[in-house]
Structure formats: C-alpha cells, structure tokens
PDB file of C-alpha atoms in Angstrom:
ATOM      1  CA  MET F   1     -67.760 377.639 179.969  1.00 71.00           C
ATOM      2  CA  VAL F   2     -69.229 374.193 179.373  1.00 88.00           C
ATOM      3  CA  LEU F   3     -71.072 371.679 181.513  1.00 95.00           C
ATOM      4  CA  VAL F   4     -68.741 368.728 182.042  1.00 97.00           C
ATOM      5  CA  THR F   5     -70.476 365.544 183.201  1.00 98.00           C
ATOM      6  CA  LYS F   6     -69.905 361.793 183.035  1.00 98.00           C
ATOM      7  CA  LEU F   7     -72.112 361.811 179.920  1.00 98.00           C
ATOM      8  CA  THR F   8     -69.984 364.334 178.035  1.00 98.00           C
ATOM      9  CA  GLN F   9     -66.814 362.529 179.073  1.00 98.00           C
ATOM     10  CA  LEU F  10     -68.101 359.045 178.238  1.00 97.00           C
ATOM     11  CA  LEU F  11     -69.404 359.965 174.793  1.00 97.00           C
ATOM     12  CA  ASN F  12     -66.885 362.692 173.958  1.00 96.00           C
ATOM     13  CA  ILE F  13     -69.586 365.304 173.316  1.00 98.00           C
ATOM     14  CA  LYS F  14     -69.617 368.997 174.214  1.00 98.00           C
ATOM     15  CA  HIS F  15     -73.062 369.295 175.815  1.00 98.00           C
ATOM     16  CA  PRO F  16     -74.904 366.812 178.113  1.00 98.00           C
ATOM     17  CA  ILE F  17     -77.935 366.483 175.855  1.00 98.00           C
ATOM     18  CA  ILE F  18     -79.114 363.460 173.842  1.00 98.00           C
ATOM     19  CA  GLN F  19     -81.702 363.447 171.080  1.00 98.00           C
ATOM     20  CA  GLY F  20     -83.682 360.300 171.758  1.00 94.00           C
ATOM     21  CA  GLY F  21     -84.605 357.795 169.088  1.00 94.00           C
ATOM     22  CA  MET F  22     -88.011 358.554 167.553  1.00 95.00           C
ATOM     23  CA  GLN F  23     -89.843 356.480 164.971  1.00 92.00           C
ATOM     24  CA  HIS F  24     -90.020 358.265 161.584  1.00 93.00           C
ATOM     25  CA  ILE F  25     -88.114 361.259 163.032  1.00 96.00           C
ATOM     26  CA  GLY F  26     -84.619 359.999 163.843  1.00 97.00           C
ATOM     27  CA  THR F  27     -83.059 360.367 160.405  1.00 97.00           C
ATOM     28  CA  ALA F  28     -79.678 361.662 159.299  1.00 98.00           C
ATOM     29  CA  GLU F  29     -80.978 365.211 158.863  1.00 98.00           C
ATOM     30  CA  LEU F  30     -81.955 365.562 162.517  1.00 98.00           C
ATOM     31  CA  ALA F  31     -79.242 363.393 164.073  1.00 98.00           C
ATOM     32  CA  SER F  32     -76.431 365.185 162.257  1.00 98.00           C
ATOM     33  CA  ALA F  33     -77.831 368.613 163.147  1.00 98.00           C
ATOM     34  CA  VAL F  34     -78.017 367.663 166.826  1.00 98.00           C
ATOM     35  CA  SER F  35     -74.491 366.255 166.792  1.00 98.00           C
ATOM     36  CA  ASN F  36     -73.163 369.329 164.997  1.00 98.00           C
ATOM     37  CA  SER F  37     -74.629 371.435 167.820  1.00 98.00           C
ATOM     38  CA  GLY F  38     -72.415 369.610 170.321  1.00 98.00           C
ATOM     39  CA  ALA F  39     -75.102 367.272 171.688  1.00 98.00           C
ATOM     40  CA  LEU F  40     -75.602 363.611 170.674  1.00 98.00           C
ATOM     41  CA  GLY F  41     -77.811 362.889 167.679  1.00 98.00           C
ATOM     42  CA  ILE F  42     -79.500 359.497 167.413  1.00 98.00           C
ATOM     43  CA  LEU F  43     -80.628 357.616 164.311  1.00 98.00           C
ATOM     44  CA  THR F  44     -83.708 355.439 164.859  1.00 98.00           C
ATOM     45  CA  GLY F  45     -82.706 352.003 163.640  1.00 97.00           C
ATOM     46  CA  LEU F  46     -86.151 350.560 162.919  1.00 95.00           C
ATOM     47  CA  THR F  47     -87.220 353.658 160.991  1.00 95.00           C
ATOM     48  CA  GLN F  48     -85.058 352.136 158.273  1.00 97.00           C
ATOM     49  CA  PRO F  49     -86.954 349.250 156.594  1.00 96.00           C
ATOM     50  CA  THR F  50     -83.983 346.882 156.448  1.00 97.00           C
ATOM     51  CA  PRO F  51     -80.543 346.511 158.036  1.00 98.00           C
ATOM     52  CA  GLU F  52     -79.005 347.491 154.702  1.00 98.00           C
ATOM     53  CA  ASP F  53     -81.054 350.702 154.701  1.00 98.00           C
ATOM     54  CA  LEU F  54     -79.718 351.416 158.191  1.00 98.00           C
ATOM     55  CA  ARG F  55     -76.165 350.977 156.889  1.00 98.00           C
ATOM     56  CA  LYS F  56     -76.869 353.568 154.220  1.00 98.00           C
ATOM     57  CA  GLU F  57     -78.408 355.966 156.741  1.00 98.00           C
ATOM     58  CA  ILE F  58     -75.402 355.652 159.052  1.00 98.00           C
ATOM     59  CA  ARG F  59     -73.101 356.459 156.159  1.00 98.00           C
ATOM     60  CA  ARG F  60     -75.323 359.354 155.118  1.00 98.00           C
ATOM     61  CA  CYS F  61     -75.233 360.751 158.649  1.00 98.00           C
ATOM     62  CA  ARG F  62     -71.469 360.387 158.820  1.00 98.00           C
ATOM     63  CA  ALA F  63     -71.194 362.433 155.633  1.00 98.00           C
ATOM     64  CA  MET F  64     -73.181 365.203 157.349  1.00 98.00           C
ATOM     65  CA  THR F  65     -71.263 365.375 160.645  1.00 98.00           C
ATOM     66  CA  ASP F  66     -67.810 364.557 161.959  1.00 97.00           C
ATOM     67  CA  LYS F  67     -69.130 364.518 165.527  1.00 98.00           C
ATOM     68  CA  PRO F  68     -70.243 361.446 167.517  1.00 97.00           C
ATOM     69  CA  PHE F  69     -73.756 360.144 166.897  1.00 98.00           C
ATOM     70  CA  GLY F  70     -75.606 357.010 167.923  1.00 98.00           C
ATOM     71  CA  VAL F  71     -78.302 354.586 166.828  1.00 98.00           C
ATOM     72  CA  ASN F  72     -81.467 353.608 168.711  1.00 98.00           C
ATOM     73  CA  LEU F  73     -82.486 349.959 168.568  1.00 97.00           C
ATOM     74  CA  THR F  74     -85.826 349.218 170.254  1.00 95.00           C
ATOM     75  CA  PHE F  75     -86.812 345.631 171.009  1.00 91.00           C
ATOM     76  CA  LEU F  76     -90.579 345.241 170.909  1.00 83.00           C
ATOM     77  CA  PRO F  77     -92.877 342.217 171.021  1.00 74.00           C
ATOM     78  CA  ALA F  78     -94.305 341.384 167.612  1.00 72.00           C
ATOM     79  CA  ILE F  79     -95.745 338.466 165.700  1.00 70.00           C
ATOM     80  CA  ASN F  80     -93.084 338.930 163.040  1.00 82.00           C
ATOM     81  CA  LEU F  81     -89.960 340.187 164.767  1.00 87.00           C
ATOM     82  CA  PRO F  82     -87.581 342.465 162.854  1.00 92.00           C
ATOM     83  CA  PRO F  83     -84.163 340.915 162.153  1.00 95.00           C
ATOM     84  CA  TYR F  84     -82.633 342.480 165.267  1.00 95.00           C
ATOM     85  CA  LYS F  85     -79.316 340.648 164.989  1.00 95.00           C
ATOM     86  CA  GLU F  86     -78.837 341.916 161.464  1.00 97.00           C
ATOM     87  CA  TYR F  87     -79.615 345.484 162.562  1.00 97.00           C
ATOM     88  CA  ALA F  88     -77.160 345.093 165.444  1.00 97.00           C
ATOM     89  CA  GLN F  89     -74.506 343.700 163.128  1.00 97.00           C
ATOM     90  CA  ALA F  90     -74.961 346.634 160.759  1.00 98.00           C
ATOM     91  CA  ILE F  91     -74.450 349.028 163.669  1.00 98.00           C
ATOM     92  CA  ILE F  92     -71.286 347.231 164.711  1.00 98.00           C
ATOM     93  CA  GLU F  93     -69.816 346.892 161.229  1.00 98.00           C
ATOM     94  CA  GLU F  94     -70.456 350.568 160.433  1.00 98.00           C
ATOM     95  CA  GLY F  95     -68.418 351.656 163.450  1.00 97.00           C
ATOM     96  CA  VAL F  96     -71.165 353.407 165.407  1.00 97.00           C
ATOM     97  CA  GLN F  97     -69.830 354.481 168.810  1.00 96.00           C
ATOM     98  CA  VAL F  98     -73.057 354.716 170.850  1.00 98.00           C
ATOM     99  CA  VAL F  99     -76.250 352.635 170.922  1.00 98.00           C
ATOM    100  CA  GLU F 100     -79.462 353.543 172.724  1.00 97.00           C
ATOM    101  CA  THR F 101     -81.502 350.420 173.454  1.00 96.00           C
ATOM    102  CA  ALA F 102     -85.124 350.330 174.592  1.00 94.00           C
ATOM    103  CA  GLY F 103     -88.019 347.941 175.026  1.00 89.00           C
ATOM    104  CA  ASN F 104     -87.547 344.301 175.989  1.00 84.00           C
ATOM    105  CA  ASN F 105     -84.491 342.878 177.741  1.00 84.00           C
ATOM    106  CA  PRO F 106     -81.470 343.809 175.571  1.00 88.00           C
ATOM    107  CA  GLY F 107     -79.012 341.445 177.262  1.00 90.00           C
ATOM    108  CA  GLU F 108     -78.009 339.445 174.189  1.00 90.00           C
ATOM    109  CA  TYR F 109     -77.353 342.610 172.197  1.00 94.00           C
ATOM    110  CA  ILE F 110     -75.578 344.432 175.008  1.00 95.00           C
ATOM    111  CA  LYS F 111     -72.972 341.635 174.909  1.00 94.00           C
ATOM    112  CA  MET F 112     -72.577 342.109 171.158  1.00 95.00           C
ATOM    113  CA  PHE F 113     -72.157 345.871 171.468  1.00 97.00           C
ATOM    114  CA  LYS F 114     -69.759 345.703 174.411  1.00 95.00           C
ATOM    115  CA  ALA F 115     -67.612 343.167 172.554  1.00 96.00           C
ATOM    116  CA  ALA F 116     -67.352 345.776 169.793  1.00 97.00           C
ATOM    117  CA  ASN F 117     -66.431 348.503 172.320  1.00 97.00           C
ATOM    118  CA  ILE F 118     -69.697 350.384 171.705  1.00 98.00           C
ATOM    119  CA  LYS F 119     -71.127 352.485 174.537  1.00 97.00           C
ATOM    120  CA  THR F 120     -74.662 351.451 175.491  1.00 97.00           C
ATOM    121  CA  ILE F 121     -77.498 353.454 177.035  1.00 98.00           C
ATOM    122  CA  HIS F 122     -80.714 351.616 177.919  1.00 97.00           C
ATOM    123  CA  LYS F 123     -84.012 353.459 178.355  1.00 97.00           C
ATOM    124  CA  CYS F 124     -85.902 352.508 181.529  1.00 96.00           C
ATOM    125  CA  VAL F 125     -89.247 353.549 183.018  1.00 96.00           C
ATOM    126  CA  ALA F 126     -88.634 352.026 186.470  1.00 97.00           C
ATOM    127  CA  VAL F 127     -85.732 351.779 188.871  1.00 97.00           C
ATOM    128  CA  ARG F 128     -86.049 347.985 188.963  1.00 97.00           C
ATOM    129  CA  HIS F 129     -85.559 347.924 185.189  1.00 96.00           C
ATOM    130  CA  ALA F 130     -82.507 350.147 185.545  1.00 97.00           C
ATOM    131  CA  LEU F 131     -80.994 347.774 188.106  1.00 97.00           C
ATOM    132  CA  THR F 132     -81.487 344.910 185.659  1.00 96.00           C
ATOM    133  CA  ALA F 133     -79.819 346.917 182.870  1.00 96.00           C
ATOM    134  CA  GLN F 134     -76.969 347.707 185.251  1.00 97.00           C
ATOM    135  CA  ARG F 135     -76.458 343.981 185.900  1.00 96.00           C
ATOM    136  CA  LEU F 136     -76.439 343.371 182.145  1.00 94.00           C
ATOM    137  CA  GLY F 137     -73.469 345.709 181.856  1.00 95.00           C
ATOM    138  CA  VAL F 138     -74.846 348.826 180.145  1.00 97.00           C
ATOM    139  CA  ASP F 139     -72.705 351.934 180.440  1.00 97.00           C
ATOM    140  CA  MET F 140     -75.589 354.219 181.308  1.00 98.00           C
ATOM    141  CA  VAL F 141     -79.369 354.251 181.607  1.00 98.00           C
ATOM    142  CA  SER F 142     -81.931 356.826 180.498  1.00 98.00           C
ATOM    143  CA  MET F 143     -84.655 357.181 183.123  1.00 98.00           C
ATOM    144  CA  ASP F 144     -88.043 357.939 181.537  1.00 97.00           C
ATOM    145  CA  GLY F 145     -90.515 359.791 183.735  1.00 97.00           C
ATOM    146  CA  PHE F 146     -94.295 359.485 183.386  1.00 97.00           C
ATOM    147  CA  GLU F 147     -94.310 362.816 181.533  1.00 97.00           C
ATOM    148  CA  CYS F 148     -92.561 361.293 178.531  1.00 97.00           C
ATOM    149  CA  ALA F 149     -93.930 360.672 175.063  1.00 96.00           C
ATOM    150  CA  GLY F 150     -94.312 357.085 173.946  1.00 94.00           C
ATOM    151  CA  HIS F 151     -94.429 354.293 176.521  1.00 94.00           C
ATOM    152  CA  PRO F 152     -94.012 355.472 180.151  1.00 94.00           C
ATOM    153  CA  GLY F 153     -94.737 352.085 181.699  1.00 94.00           C
ATOM    154  CA  GLU F 154     -97.525 351.172 184.081  1.00 95.00           C
ATOM    155  CA  ASP F 155     -96.218 352.585 187.373  1.00 96.00           C
ATOM    156  CA  ASP F 156     -96.980 356.266 186.658  1.00 96.00           C
ATOM    157  CA  ILE F 157     -93.860 357.536 188.452  1.00 96.00           C
ATOM    158  CA  THR F 158     -92.928 361.114 187.590  1.00 96.00           C
ATOM    159  CA  ALA F 159     -89.372 362.218 186.932  1.00 96.00           C
ATOM    160  CA  LEU F 160     -88.992 364.056 190.252  1.00 96.00           C
ATOM    161  CA  ILE F 161     -89.165 360.773 192.178  1.00 97.00           C
ATOM    162  CA  LEU F 162     -87.658 358.527 189.519  1.00 98.00           C
ATOM    163  CA  LEU F 163     -84.466 360.562 189.184  1.00 98.00           C
ATOM    164  CA  ALA F 164     -83.925 361.119 192.899  1.00 98.00           C
ATOM    165  CA  LYS F 165     -84.306 357.403 193.617  1.00 98.00           C
ATOM    166  CA  SER F 166     -82.058 356.475 190.705  1.00 98.00           C
ATOM    167  CA  ALA F 167     -79.343 358.676 192.211  1.00 98.00           C
ATOM    168  CA  ARG F 168     -79.674 356.756 195.479  1.00 98.00           C
ATOM    169  CA  VAL F 169     -79.550 353.197 194.189  1.00 98.00           C
ATOM    170  CA  LEU F 170     -77.702 353.073 190.854  1.00 98.00           C
ATOM    171  CA  ASP F 171     -73.960 352.579 190.581  1.00 98.00           C
ATOM    172  CA  ILE F 172     -73.828 353.579 186.908  1.00 98.00           C
ATOM    173  CA  PRO F 173     -74.562 357.078 185.570  1.00 98.00           C
ATOM    174  CA  PHE F 174     -77.981 357.971 184.216  1.00 98.00           C
ATOM    175  CA  VAL F 175     -79.652 360.677 182.158  1.00 98.00           C
ATOM    176  CA  ALA F 176     -83.107 362.179 182.598  1.00 98.00           C
ATOM    177  CA  SER F 177     -85.812 361.691 179.983  1.00 98.00           C
ATOM    178  CA  GLY F 178     -89.385 362.945 179.840  1.00 96.00           C
ATOM    179  CA  GLY F 179     -90.553 366.503 180.403  1.00 97.00           C
ATOM    180  CA  ILE F 180     -87.240 368.161 179.505  1.00 98.00           C
ATOM    181  CA  GLY F 181     -87.416 371.099 177.118  1.00 97.00           C
ATOM    182  CA  ASP F 182     -85.350 373.998 178.414  1.00 98.00           C
ATOM    183  CA  GLY F 183     -82.395 375.003 180.554  1.00 98.00           C
ATOM    184  CA  ARG F 184     -84.415 374.817 183.736  1.00 98.00           C
ATOM    185  CA  GLY F 185     -85.110 371.140 183.071  1.00 98.00           C
ATOM    186  CA  LEU F 186     -81.439 370.502 182.339  1.00 98.00           C
ATOM    187  CA  ALA F 187     -80.313 372.209 185.553  1.00 98.00           C
ATOM    188  CA  ALA F 188     -82.973 370.375 187.566  1.00 98.00           C
ATOM    189  CA  ALA F 189     -81.943 367.010 186.108  1.00 98.00           C
ATOM    190  CA  LEU F 190     -78.318 367.636 187.056  1.00 98.00           C
ATOM    191  CA  ALA F 191     -79.395 368.643 190.565  1.00 97.00           C
ATOM    192  CA  LEU F 192     -81.350 365.394 190.896  1.00 98.00           C
ATOM    193  CA  GLY F 193     -78.282 363.338 190.054  1.00 98.00           C
ATOM    194  CA  ALA F 194     -78.523 362.889 186.300  1.00 98.00           C
ATOM    195  CA  GLU F 195     -75.474 363.359 184.073  1.00 98.00           C
ATOM    196  CA  GLY F 196     -77.524 364.931 181.287  1.00 98.00           C
ATOM    197  CA  VAL F 197     -80.882 364.809 179.544  1.00 98.00           C
ATOM    198  CA  ASN F 198     -82.563 362.938 176.717  1.00 98.00           C
ATOM    199  CA  MET F 199     -85.183 364.813 174.663  1.00 98.00           C
ATOM    200  CA  GLY F 200     -87.595 363.605 172.011  1.00 97.00           C
ATOM    201  CA  SER F 201     -90.619 365.870 171.603  1.00 98.00           C
ATOM    202  CA  ARG F 202     -88.545 369.041 171.957  1.00 98.00           C
ATOM    203  CA  PHE F 203     -86.288 368.022 169.091  1.00 98.00           C
ATOM    204  CA  MET F 204     -89.348 367.269 166.950  1.00 98.00           C
ATOM    205  CA  CYS F 205     -90.049 370.988 167.076  1.00 98.00           C
ATOM    206  CA  THR F 206     -86.821 372.129 165.413  1.00 98.00           C
ATOM    207  CA  GLN F 207     -86.178 373.333 161.903  1.00 98.00           C
ATOM    208  CA  GLU F 208     -84.207 370.227 160.953  1.00 98.00           C
ATOM    209  CA  ALA F 209     -86.720 367.663 162.211  1.00 98.00           C
ATOM    210  CA  PRO F 210     -88.206 365.746 159.239  1.00 97.00           C
ATOM    211  CA  LEU F 211     -91.902 366.315 159.866  1.00 96.00           C
ATOM    212  CA  HIS F 212     -94.489 368.614 158.315  1.00 97.00           C
ATOM    213  CA  ALA F 213     -94.320 372.280 159.325  1.00 98.00           C
ATOM    214  CA  SER F 214     -97.985 372.301 160.324  1.00 98.00           C
ATOM    215  CA  ILE F 215     -97.355 369.559 162.912  1.00 98.00           C
ATOM    216  CA  LYS F 216     -94.543 371.606 164.415  1.00 98.00           C
ATOM    217  CA  GLN F 217     -96.874 374.600 164.598  1.00 98.00           C
ATOM    218  CA  THR F 218     -99.545 372.419 166.216  1.00 98.00           C
ATOM    219  CA  MET F 219     -97.011 371.499 168.884  1.00 98.00           C
ATOM    220  CA  VAL F 220     -96.144 375.153 169.498  1.00 98.00           C
ATOM    221  CA  GLU F 221     -99.832 376.013 169.933  1.00 98.00           C
ATOM    222  CA  ALA F 222    -100.453 373.060 172.288  1.00 98.00           C
ATOM    223  CA  ASP F 223     -99.859 372.988 176.036  1.00 98.00           C
ATOM    224  CA  GLU F 224     -99.101 370.505 178.799  1.00 98.00           C
ATOM    225  CA  ARG F 225    -102.715 369.272 178.726  1.00 98.00           C
ATOM    226  CA  SER F 226    -102.531 368.330 175.056  1.00 98.00           C
ATOM    227  CA  THR F 227    -101.610 364.663 175.466  1.00 98.00           C
ATOM    228  CA  ALA F 228    -103.663 361.526 176.076  1.00 98.00           C
ATOM    229  CA  LEU F 229    -102.888 358.108 177.515  1.00 98.00           C
ATOM    230  CA  VAL F 230    -103.994 355.165 175.380  1.00 98.00           C
ATOM    231  CA  TYR F 231    -103.663 351.358 175.553  1.00 97.00           C
ATOM    232  CA  ARG F 232    -104.098 351.349 179.340  1.00 96.00           C
ATOM    233  CA  PRO F 233    -106.565 348.434 179.243  1.00 96.00           C
ATOM    234  CA  PHE F 234    -103.886 346.390 177.460  1.00 95.00           C
ATOM    235  CA  LYS F 235    -101.108 347.205 179.974  1.00 94.00           C
ATOM    236  CA  ASN F 236     -99.116 348.910 177.245  1.00 93.00           C
ATOM    237  CA  THR F 237     -99.732 352.560 178.075  1.00 96.00           C
ATOM    238  CA  ALA F 238     -98.643 355.151 175.518  1.00 96.00           C
ATOM    239  CA  ARG F 239     -98.684 358.935 175.716  1.00 98.00           C
ATOM    240  CA  ILE F 240     -99.750 360.514 172.435  1.00 98.00           C
ATOM    241  CA  PHE F 241    -100.951 363.855 171.142  1.00 98.00           C
ATOM    242  CA  LYS F 242    -104.560 364.492 172.140  1.00 98.00           C
ATOM    243  CA  ASN F 243    -106.325 364.724 168.793  1.00 98.00           C
ATOM    244  CA  LYS F 244    -109.665 363.443 167.460  1.00 97.00           C
ATOM    245  CA  VAL F 245    -108.297 359.928 167.041  1.00 97.00           C
ATOM    246  CA  ALA F 246    -106.944 359.802 170.603  1.00 98.00           C
ATOM    247  CA  ILE F 247    -110.292 360.946 171.978  1.00 98.00           C
ATOM    248  CA  GLU F 248    -112.098 358.232 170.006  1.00 97.00           C
ATOM    249  CA  VAL F 249    -109.615 355.591 171.196  1.00 97.00           C
ATOM    250  CA  ASN F 250    -110.165 356.631 174.818  1.00 98.00           C
ATOM    251  CA  LEU F 251    -113.934 356.489 174.284  1.00 97.00           C
ATOM    252  CA  ARG F 252    -113.771 352.920 172.957  1.00 98.00           C
ATOM    253  CA  GLU F 253    -111.387 351.895 175.733  1.00 97.00           C
ATOM    254  CA  LYS F 254    -114.050 352.733 178.337  1.00 97.00           C
ATOM    255  CA  ASN F 255    -115.819 349.533 177.322  1.00 97.00           C
ATOM    256  CA  PRO F 256    -114.842 346.994 180.033  1.00 96.00           C
ATOM    257  CA  ASN F 257    -114.702 344.271 177.391  1.00 96.00           C
ATOM    258  CA  VAL F 258    -112.601 346.239 174.928  1.00 97.00           C
ATOM    259  CA  LYS F 259    -110.186 344.302 172.725  1.00 96.00           C
ATOM    260  CA  PHE F 260    -107.298 345.696 170.728  1.00 95.00           C
ATOM    261  CA  ASP F 261    -109.142 344.856 167.516  1.00 95.00           C
ATOM    262  CA  ASP F 262    -111.726 347.472 168.543  1.00 96.00           C
ATOM    263  CA  ILE F 263    -109.184 350.267 168.087  1.00 96.00           C
ATOM    264  CA  ALA F 264    -106.711 348.710 165.648  1.00 94.00           C
ATOM    265  CA  GLU F 265    -107.830 350.663 162.574  1.00 94.00           C
ATOM    266  CA  LEU F 266    -107.520 353.947 164.489  1.00 95.00           C
ATOM    267  CA  VAL F 267    -103.977 353.386 165.721  1.00 94.00           C
ATOM    268  CA  ALA F 268    -102.423 351.868 162.596  1.00 91.00           C
ATOM    269  CA  GLY F 269     -98.801 352.926 162.265  1.00 87.00           C
ATOM    270  CA  VAL F 270     -99.191 353.918 158.621  1.00 88.00           C
ATOM    271  CA  ARG F 271    -101.715 356.569 159.644  1.00 92.00           C
ATOM    272  CA  GLY F 272     -99.337 358.008 162.222  1.00 90.00           C
ATOM    273  CA  LYS F 273     -96.537 358.220 159.686  1.00 91.00           C
ATOM    274  CA  GLN F 274     -98.789 360.142 157.312  1.00 95.00           C
ATOM    275  CA  VAL F 275     -99.431 362.711 160.042  1.00 96.00           C
ATOM    276  CA  PHE F 276     -95.772 363.672 159.821  1.00 96.00           C
ATOM    277  CA  THR F 277     -95.607 363.671 156.025  1.00 95.00           C
ATOM    278  CA  HIS F 278     -98.957 365.268 155.135  1.00 95.00           C
ATOM    279  CA  GLY F 279     -99.470 367.549 158.117  1.00 97.00           C
ATOM    280  CA  ASP F 280    -102.981 366.565 159.238  1.00 97.00           C
ATOM    281  CA  SER F 281    -102.621 366.306 163.028  1.00 97.00           C
ATOM    282  CA  ASP F 282    -105.947 364.436 163.335  1.00 97.00           C
ATOM    283  CA  PHE F 283    -105.238 361.715 160.765  1.00 96.00           C
ATOM    284  CA  GLY F 284    -103.660 359.194 163.141  1.00 96.00           C
ATOM    285  CA  VAL F 285    -101.983 358.719 166.500  1.00 96.00           C
ATOM    286  CA  TRP F 286     -98.575 360.291 167.102  1.00 97.00           C
ATOM    287  CA  THR F 287     -96.442 360.501 170.210  1.00 96.00           C
ATOM    288  CA  ALA F 288     -95.872 363.702 172.137  1.00 97.00           C
ATOM    289  CA  GLY F 289     -94.974 364.410 175.755  1.00 98.00           C
ATOM    290  CA  GLN F 290     -96.204 366.844 178.364  1.00 98.00           C
ATOM    291  CA  VAL F 291     -93.179 368.966 177.504  1.00 98.00           C
ATOM    292  CA  LEU F 292     -95.518 370.491 174.891  1.00 98.00           C
ATOM    293  CA  GLY F 293     -96.256 373.041 177.581  1.00 98.00           C
ATOM    294  CA  LEU F 294     -92.667 374.303 177.342  1.00 98.00           C
ATOM    295  CA  ILE F 295     -92.427 374.500 173.550  1.00 98.00           C
ATOM    296  CA  ASN F 296     -93.157 377.915 172.061  1.00 97.00           C
ATOM    297  CA  ASP F 297     -90.850 378.177 169.064  1.00 98.00           C
ATOM    298  CA  ILE F 298     -89.208 376.197 166.257  1.00 98.00           C
ATOM    299  CA  PRO F 299     -85.472 376.921 166.482  1.00 98.00           C
ATOM    300  CA  THR F 300     -82.545 375.237 164.799  1.00 98.00           C
ATOM    301  CA  CYS F 301     -81.009 372.399 166.783  1.00 98.00           C
ATOM    302  CA  ASP F 302     -77.919 374.527 167.346  1.00 98.00           C
ATOM    303  CA  THR F 303     -79.963 377.411 168.759  1.00 98.00           C
ATOM    304  CA  LEU F 304     -81.996 375.096 170.996  1.00 98.00           C
ATOM    305  CA  VAL F 305     -79.011 373.219 172.440  1.00 98.00           C
ATOM    306  CA  ASN F 306     -76.880 376.286 173.085  1.00 97.00           C
ATOM    307  CA  ARG F 307     -79.806 378.220 174.564  1.00 98.00           C
ATOM    308  CA  MET F 308     -80.550 375.355 176.945  1.00 98.00           C
ATOM    309  CA  VAL F 309     -76.955 375.077 178.087  1.00 98.00           C
ATOM    310  CA  GLN F 310     -76.642 378.821 178.621  1.00 97.00           C
ATOM    311  CA  GLU F 311     -79.880 378.851 180.646  1.00 98.00           C
ATOM    312  CA  ALA F 312     -78.722 375.933 182.774  1.00 98.00           C
ATOM    313  CA  GLU F 313     -75.317 377.484 183.394  1.00 97.00           C
ATOM    314  CA  SER F 314     -76.954 380.767 184.417  1.00 96.00           C
ATOM    315  CA  ILE F 315     -79.297 379.016 186.849  1.00 97.00           C
ATOM    316  CA  ILE F 316     -76.478 377.009 188.417  1.00 96.00           C
ATOM    317  CA  LYS F 317     -73.981 379.860 188.599  1.00 94.00           C
ATOM    318  CA  ASP F 318     -76.130 382.938 189.225  1.00 93.00           C
ATOM    319  CA  ARG F 319     -79.201 381.611 191.021  1.00 93.00           C
ATOM    320  CA  LEU F 320     -78.308 378.454 192.926  1.00 91.00           C
ATOM    321  CA  SER F 321     -74.772 379.342 193.958  1.00 89.00           C
ATOM    322  CA  ASN F 322     -75.959 382.725 195.273  1.00 89.00           C
ATOM    323  CA  MET F 323     -78.304 380.944 197.662  1.00 92.00           C
ATOM    324  CA  ILE F 324     -75.321 379.635 199.623  1.00 89.00           C
ATOM    325  CA  GLN F 325     -74.191 382.303 202.088  1.00 85.00           C
TER     326      GLN F 325
END
C-alpha cells in the first residue's frame, strides 16, 4: 500500500514527504538519498556560491538519482542581493522539475518557472501569505507552523490552527511544515487537510545529511525545549538551537535599545557553517525546530521515510478507521 495524495500525483513521487531546503545541508548527497527513498529531495540553491556551482550540483544530484528532485530558491533582503535571475535560469536550463521558493514575494520568478513548466511550491508562515502565493499562480504552498526551524514569522501561529484554516480557505493544495518528524505527524497533517509534509530538522539527523556526526548526536540528545527564538526585536524572528551563543544573543536582546550590530559577531553565518563542519554545537547559531523532541535516532533517509509512511498507514487504517462504528 502507498499513500496517494495530490502531492504524490503532482510531483510523481511515491511518498508524500518533502525534504525542505536547508542552508549548508541541502546538497546532492542528502537530496538524492531522499529522492531515492521515494520522497522528494531538495537542493538548496544559495548553498552553492554561484549559479554555475548550482548547475554542477544539479548535474551531480542527477547522477546520483533517477527520481524527481527539486531546488530551493529563497529570496531574502540583503544589501548585496544574490543574482537570483541567474540562479533561476540555471534551474530552468538544467531541467529541474520542482522549485521550492521562500522568503520575499516570488512573483517574478514564479512566472519564469511556470513558463518552463516547472512545478512551484512556496513556503508560507501565514494564511494571508498563502493566499497571495495562490494569486501568483503557485502549484502548491508549504504552510510553516510556529514550531518550525528558521523563520516562523511574527504571528506565532502553531501548525494545528494554520493547517486547519488553510484547508478552509485555500483552493490549491498545501503541505505541512514545522514539527513533523514521524508517522503520527504525517497522519495528523493529512487529517488536517495537507497533501503531505515538509521536513527539515528531521532530515538533518540522517546518515546521509552532510553535517558533523557530533551535531547529529546533539540533536538526538536534545528535546522539544532545546530551541530559542532570536531576532524578535528586529521583527525577523528565527528559531535556532539553544546553545551558549543563543543564550547570549537573548541576553543582549533584552536591552530595549538593542541594535543588530550588538549581536552581529555572534550570529555571523560563517560561524554557523563551521558548527556543521567542525562539530562544536556552541560555536555559532544554527537552526533547529521543536521537532527535536521527536528525534531519537540517526537512520538512513530510506529507513526514516519508509518508517514514517508505515506508521501513518497503520494509524489511518488500524486506529482511526476502527473508531467509526
């Protein structure tokens, strides 16, 4: 048996699970392993320093899997913007079938991708953002609950409400993101109206994920209380792993006159990248979601995906259906 949803049909994948784009993590090794498991692997576009590097990574991934995979392209405000059009053109010219967009309004790029017959999924943290993405013509949205790693927005709406409301008001299909780590979460997301799930932190803790083994073990030993919210004074909230740096950032942010320059050296991206390569969990800031409370092993992607699907099928077939008498 398999779970057949609008997500599996739209993307021609076996299982309704997406590996979300993650900075420094979404490389060919992880994306291909996820796709080979029957789910959808995602390369993180801006992890590659240049559009030409992204071309090479797409080709490298294609050599490692014959299954569908996608590319994440996140549009963020910056003083020196990345060459987004060139990244988008590389995605199109390399024949990628699925793009996950995130961040600022992707309208211009959605038109480019749709003209190339590429399926688009936009990540949203609010229903109003999802309605905008729907008007822009995306094929699907990924609804990010407050539990998620990275940027959950400023509304603090948990997935239980976000998904149920999305099912009421959206005309396009959506997937659930944030707080998903096992078959129970997958079954619950489907019950709430989602067509599948998007997972980031859980896929970090797999054998194929390209980060230091000690960080994976740190995640296994953590729990749902092991995250911190930073950047709240700057209206750019991020959920990260609660380490010594996060605690110091939160301490400095208590100053009512805090400026970003007061924490800039603590949250430098180069420090976060070195966490993953060198294995010191306290060296910099790194994203992790409350799903840490559900992570207690480091399986292969294939084991994780198939275990989740089997758990979800069992819950739907043996538990929920037996409640109807």
